[in-house]
Short mmCIF file of C-alpha atoms in Angstrom, two decimals:
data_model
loop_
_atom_site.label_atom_id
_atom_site.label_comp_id
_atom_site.label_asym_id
_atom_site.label_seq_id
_atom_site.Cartn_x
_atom_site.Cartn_y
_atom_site.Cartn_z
CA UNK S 5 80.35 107.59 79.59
CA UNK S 6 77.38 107.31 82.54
CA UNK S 7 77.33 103.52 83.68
CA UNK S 8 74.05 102.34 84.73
CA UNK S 9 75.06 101.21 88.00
CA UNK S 10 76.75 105.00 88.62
CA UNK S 11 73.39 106.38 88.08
CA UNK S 12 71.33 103.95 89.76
CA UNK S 13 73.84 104.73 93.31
CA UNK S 14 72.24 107.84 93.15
CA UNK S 15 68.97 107.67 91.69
CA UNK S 16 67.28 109.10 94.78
CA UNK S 17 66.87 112.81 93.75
CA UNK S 18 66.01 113.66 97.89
CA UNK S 19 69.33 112.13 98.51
CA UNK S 20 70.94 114.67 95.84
CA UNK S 21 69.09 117.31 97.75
CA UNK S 22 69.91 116.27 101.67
CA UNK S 23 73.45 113.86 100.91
CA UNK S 24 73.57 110.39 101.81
CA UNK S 25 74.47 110.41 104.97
CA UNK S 26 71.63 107.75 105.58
CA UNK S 27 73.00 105.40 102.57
CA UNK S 28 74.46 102.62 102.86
CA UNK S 29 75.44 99.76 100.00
CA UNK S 30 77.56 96.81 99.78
CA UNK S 31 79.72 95.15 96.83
CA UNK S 32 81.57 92.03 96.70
CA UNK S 33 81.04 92.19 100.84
CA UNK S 34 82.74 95.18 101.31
CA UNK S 35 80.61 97.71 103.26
CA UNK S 36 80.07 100.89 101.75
CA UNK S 37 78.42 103.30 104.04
CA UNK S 38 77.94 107.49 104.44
CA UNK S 39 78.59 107.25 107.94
CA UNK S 40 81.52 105.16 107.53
CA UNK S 41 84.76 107.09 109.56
CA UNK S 42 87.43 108.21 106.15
CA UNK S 43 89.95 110.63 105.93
CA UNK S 44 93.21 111.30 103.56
CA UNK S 45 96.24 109.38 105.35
CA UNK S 46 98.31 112.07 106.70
CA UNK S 47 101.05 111.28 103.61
CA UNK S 48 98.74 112.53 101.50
CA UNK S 49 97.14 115.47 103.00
CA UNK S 50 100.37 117.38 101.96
CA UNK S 51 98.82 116.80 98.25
CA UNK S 52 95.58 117.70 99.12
CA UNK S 53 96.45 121.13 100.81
CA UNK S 54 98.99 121.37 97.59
CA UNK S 55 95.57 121.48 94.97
CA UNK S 56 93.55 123.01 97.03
CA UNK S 57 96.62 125.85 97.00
CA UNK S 58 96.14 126.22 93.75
CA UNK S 59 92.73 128.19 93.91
CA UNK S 60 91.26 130.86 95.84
CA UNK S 61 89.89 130.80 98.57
CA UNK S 62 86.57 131.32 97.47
CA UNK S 63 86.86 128.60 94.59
CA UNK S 64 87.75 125.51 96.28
CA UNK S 65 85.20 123.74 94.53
CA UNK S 66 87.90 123.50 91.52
CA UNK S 67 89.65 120.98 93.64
CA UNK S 68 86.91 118.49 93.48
CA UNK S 69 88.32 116.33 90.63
CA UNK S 70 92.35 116.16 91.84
CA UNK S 71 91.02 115.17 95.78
CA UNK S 72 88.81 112.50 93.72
CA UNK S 73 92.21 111.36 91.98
CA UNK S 74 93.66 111.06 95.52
CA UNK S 75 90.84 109.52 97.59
CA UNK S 76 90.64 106.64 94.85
CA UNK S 77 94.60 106.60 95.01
CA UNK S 78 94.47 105.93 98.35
CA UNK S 79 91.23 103.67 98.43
CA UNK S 80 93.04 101.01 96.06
CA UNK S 81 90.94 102.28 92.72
CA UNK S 82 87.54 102.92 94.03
CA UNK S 83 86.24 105.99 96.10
CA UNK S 84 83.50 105.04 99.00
CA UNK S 85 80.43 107.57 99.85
CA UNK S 86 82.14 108.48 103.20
CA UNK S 87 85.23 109.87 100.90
CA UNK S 88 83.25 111.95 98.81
CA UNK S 89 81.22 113.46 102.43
CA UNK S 90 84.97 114.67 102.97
CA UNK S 91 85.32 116.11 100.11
CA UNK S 92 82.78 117.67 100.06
CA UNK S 93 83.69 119.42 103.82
CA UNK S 94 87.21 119.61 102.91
CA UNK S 95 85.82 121.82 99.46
CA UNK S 96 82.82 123.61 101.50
CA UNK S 97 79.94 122.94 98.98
CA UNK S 98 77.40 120.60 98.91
CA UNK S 99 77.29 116.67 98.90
CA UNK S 100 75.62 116.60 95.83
CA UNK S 101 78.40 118.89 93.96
CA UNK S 102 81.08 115.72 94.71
CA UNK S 103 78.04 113.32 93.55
CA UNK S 104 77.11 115.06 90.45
CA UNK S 105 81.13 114.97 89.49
CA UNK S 106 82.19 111.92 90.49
CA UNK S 107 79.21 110.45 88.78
CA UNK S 108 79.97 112.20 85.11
CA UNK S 109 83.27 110.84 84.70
CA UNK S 110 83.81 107.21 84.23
CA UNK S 111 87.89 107.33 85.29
CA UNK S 112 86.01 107.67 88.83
CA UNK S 113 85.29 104.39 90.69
CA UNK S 114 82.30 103.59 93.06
CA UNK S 115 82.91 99.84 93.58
CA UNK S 116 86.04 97.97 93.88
CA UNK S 117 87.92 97.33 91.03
CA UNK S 118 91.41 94.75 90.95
CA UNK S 119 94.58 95.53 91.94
CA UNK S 120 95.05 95.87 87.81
CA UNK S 121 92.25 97.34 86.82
CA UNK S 122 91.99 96.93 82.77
CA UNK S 123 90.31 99.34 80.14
CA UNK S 124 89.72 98.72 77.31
CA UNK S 125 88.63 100.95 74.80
CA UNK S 126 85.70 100.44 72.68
CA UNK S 127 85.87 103.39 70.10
CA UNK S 128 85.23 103.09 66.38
CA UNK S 129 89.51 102.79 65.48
CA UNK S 130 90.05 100.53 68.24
CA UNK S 131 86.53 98.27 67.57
CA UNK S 132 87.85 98.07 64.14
CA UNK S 133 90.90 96.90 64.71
CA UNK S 134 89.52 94.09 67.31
CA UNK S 135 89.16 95.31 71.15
CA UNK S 136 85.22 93.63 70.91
CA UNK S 137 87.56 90.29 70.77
CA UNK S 138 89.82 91.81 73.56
CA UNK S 139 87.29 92.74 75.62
CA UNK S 140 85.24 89.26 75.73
CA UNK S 141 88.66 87.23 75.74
CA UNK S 142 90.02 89.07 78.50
CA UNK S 143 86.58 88.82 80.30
CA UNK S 144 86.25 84.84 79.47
CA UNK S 145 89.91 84.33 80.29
CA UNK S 146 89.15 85.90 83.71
CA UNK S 147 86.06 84.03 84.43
CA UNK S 148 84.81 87.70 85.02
CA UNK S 149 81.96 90.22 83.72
CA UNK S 150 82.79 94.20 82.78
CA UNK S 151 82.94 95.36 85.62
CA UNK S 152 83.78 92.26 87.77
CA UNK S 153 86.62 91.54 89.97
CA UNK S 154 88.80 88.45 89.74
CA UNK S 155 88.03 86.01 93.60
CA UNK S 156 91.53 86.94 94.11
CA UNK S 157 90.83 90.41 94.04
CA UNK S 158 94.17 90.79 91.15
CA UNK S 159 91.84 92.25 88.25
CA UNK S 160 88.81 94.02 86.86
CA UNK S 161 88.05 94.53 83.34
CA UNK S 162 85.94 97.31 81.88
CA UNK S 163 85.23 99.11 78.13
CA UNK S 164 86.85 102.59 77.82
CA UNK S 165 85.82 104.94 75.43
CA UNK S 166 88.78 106.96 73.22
CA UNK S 167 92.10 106.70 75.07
CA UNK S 168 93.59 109.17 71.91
CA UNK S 169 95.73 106.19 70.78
CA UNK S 170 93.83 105.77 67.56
CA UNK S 171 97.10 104.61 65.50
CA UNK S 172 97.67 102.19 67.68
CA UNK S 173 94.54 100.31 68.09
CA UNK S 174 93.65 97.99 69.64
CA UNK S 175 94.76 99.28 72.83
CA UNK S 176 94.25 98.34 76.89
CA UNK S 177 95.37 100.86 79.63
CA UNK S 178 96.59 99.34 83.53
CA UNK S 179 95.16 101.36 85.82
CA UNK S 180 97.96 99.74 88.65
CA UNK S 181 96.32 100.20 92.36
CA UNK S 182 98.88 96.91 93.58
CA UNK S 183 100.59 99.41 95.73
CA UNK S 184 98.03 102.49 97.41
CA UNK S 185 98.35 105.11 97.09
CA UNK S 186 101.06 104.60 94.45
CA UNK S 187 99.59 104.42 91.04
CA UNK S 188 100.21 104.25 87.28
CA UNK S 189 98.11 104.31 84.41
CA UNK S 190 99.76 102.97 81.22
CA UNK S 191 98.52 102.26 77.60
CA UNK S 192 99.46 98.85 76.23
CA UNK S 193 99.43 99.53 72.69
CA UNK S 194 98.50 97.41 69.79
CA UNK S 195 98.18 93.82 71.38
CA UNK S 196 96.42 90.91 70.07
CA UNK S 197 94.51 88.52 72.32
CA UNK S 198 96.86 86.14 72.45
CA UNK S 199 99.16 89.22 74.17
CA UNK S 200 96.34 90.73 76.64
CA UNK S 201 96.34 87.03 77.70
CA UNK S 202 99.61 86.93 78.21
CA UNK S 203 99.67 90.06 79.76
CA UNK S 204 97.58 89.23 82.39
CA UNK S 205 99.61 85.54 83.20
CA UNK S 206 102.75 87.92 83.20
CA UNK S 207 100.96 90.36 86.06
CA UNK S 208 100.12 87.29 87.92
CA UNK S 209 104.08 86.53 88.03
CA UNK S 210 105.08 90.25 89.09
CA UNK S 211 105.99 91.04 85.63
CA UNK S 212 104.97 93.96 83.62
CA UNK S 213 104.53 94.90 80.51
CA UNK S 214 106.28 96.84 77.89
CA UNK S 215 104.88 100.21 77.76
CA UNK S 216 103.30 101.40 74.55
CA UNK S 217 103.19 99.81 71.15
CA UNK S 218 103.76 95.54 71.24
CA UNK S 219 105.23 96.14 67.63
CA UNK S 220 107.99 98.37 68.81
CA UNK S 221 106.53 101.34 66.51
CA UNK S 222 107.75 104.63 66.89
CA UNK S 223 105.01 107.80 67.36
CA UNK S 224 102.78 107.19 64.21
CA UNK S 225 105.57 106.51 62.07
CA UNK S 226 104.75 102.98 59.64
CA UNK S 227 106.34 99.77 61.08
CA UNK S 228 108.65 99.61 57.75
CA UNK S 229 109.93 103.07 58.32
CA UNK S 230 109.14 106.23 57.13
CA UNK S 231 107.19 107.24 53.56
CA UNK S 232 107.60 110.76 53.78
CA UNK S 233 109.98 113.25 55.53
CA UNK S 234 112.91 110.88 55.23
CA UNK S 235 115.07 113.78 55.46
CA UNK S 236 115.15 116.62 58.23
CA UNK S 237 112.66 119.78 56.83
CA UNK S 238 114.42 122.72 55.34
CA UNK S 239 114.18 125.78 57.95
CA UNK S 240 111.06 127.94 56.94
CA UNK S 241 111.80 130.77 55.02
CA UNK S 242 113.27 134.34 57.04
CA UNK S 243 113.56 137.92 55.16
CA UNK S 244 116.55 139.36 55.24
CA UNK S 245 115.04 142.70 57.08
CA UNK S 246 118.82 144.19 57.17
CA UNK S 247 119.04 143.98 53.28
CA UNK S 248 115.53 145.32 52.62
CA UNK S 249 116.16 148.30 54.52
CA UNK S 250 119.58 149.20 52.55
CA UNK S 251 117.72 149.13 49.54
#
């Protein structure tokens, strides 16, 4: 999903053409310029030289996306312009090949986001099932807008669209940055309000969540137990190609 504020950063189809090396833009005070000095920390530059192993020589473009993954690992959630210009050297192509990317997938951050950045996912299962109420809660309880960060710079809340945890709707993933360029990325599972809000008070405290479904369900088996299947599948059918042959 293309935000408006992704697409707006690089609205400027000469920049596309020439980079942005000229660009500079600041959120929530923190300066956000081309010509700002970034590199990969030498513990992760093992990891980058690891994906960029993975191709040939001539195809190092195919790298783009995992040295995204890392740059906004290492950033804290959000990747700066001056990352992506080292990238894009790192990957020998053009600026505007990192841009055009990092621009089409929403998983990719351009601003900062909180430590615990939360996603919540707006799909038709999940919007049935109540993440428009998860969403605004989380937002009021937060003081916060989508896309807003918390003055204490703990959280940011945003939608999400399909997660592929449809039987569990409602559902809000933790994209954790507390600890760059650690990171996890885990799918709270069937929560009410009344839990996100929790949730959050309990991340305040150093505490995290259970993983998964809040009811404790299993895969997509029913919360009372199974309907079908109850017993273990009889093995599928083999011929007997010894017999056949004999007669």
């Amino acid at each position: 999903m293309m935000k408006a504020a992704r697409i707006g950063l690089f609205r400027s189809s000469s920049a596309l053409q020439v980079g942005l090396t000229s660009r500079h833009i600041e959120w929530h005070n923190v300066r956000n310029a081309a010509s700002d000095p970034w590199d990969f920390s030498p513990e992760l530059y093992p990891t980058v030289y690891k994906e960029l192993a993975k191709f040939p020589e001539t195809k190092k473009q195919s790298a783009i996306m995992p040295l995204l993954h890392i740059a906004q690992r290492q950033n804290g959630g959000w990747i700066p312009l001056a990352a992506m210009l080292k990238i894009a050297e790192i990957c020998e192509v053009p600026q505007k090949r990192v841009f055009e990317v990092s621009t089409f997938y929403c998983m990719y951050n351009h601003k900062p986001v909180g430590k615990y950045h939360l996603q919540v996912c707006v799909t038709t299962p999940c919007m049935i099932r109540g993440s428009d109420e998860l969403l605004h809660g989380l937002c009021h309880h937060l003081g916060v807008g989508e896309e807003e960060v918390t003055p204490d710079g703990m959280f940011s809340v945003c939608e999400m669209e399909c997660m592929g945890c449809c039987v569990h709707a409602p559902m809000v993933c933790i994209a954790d940055y507390s600890d760059p360029p650690n990171y996890k990325y885990d799918y709270i599972e069937e929560l009410t309000l009344e839990q996100a809000i929790e949730m959050v008070e309990n991340l305040r405290k150093g505490i995290y969540p259970t993983v998964g479904s809040q009811l404790g369900r299993k895969s997509s088996i029913p919360i009372n137990g199974r309907t079908s299947l109850t017993e273990p599948p009889p093995p599928p059918y083999c011929r007997d190609l010894d017999t056949e042959a004999a007669a």
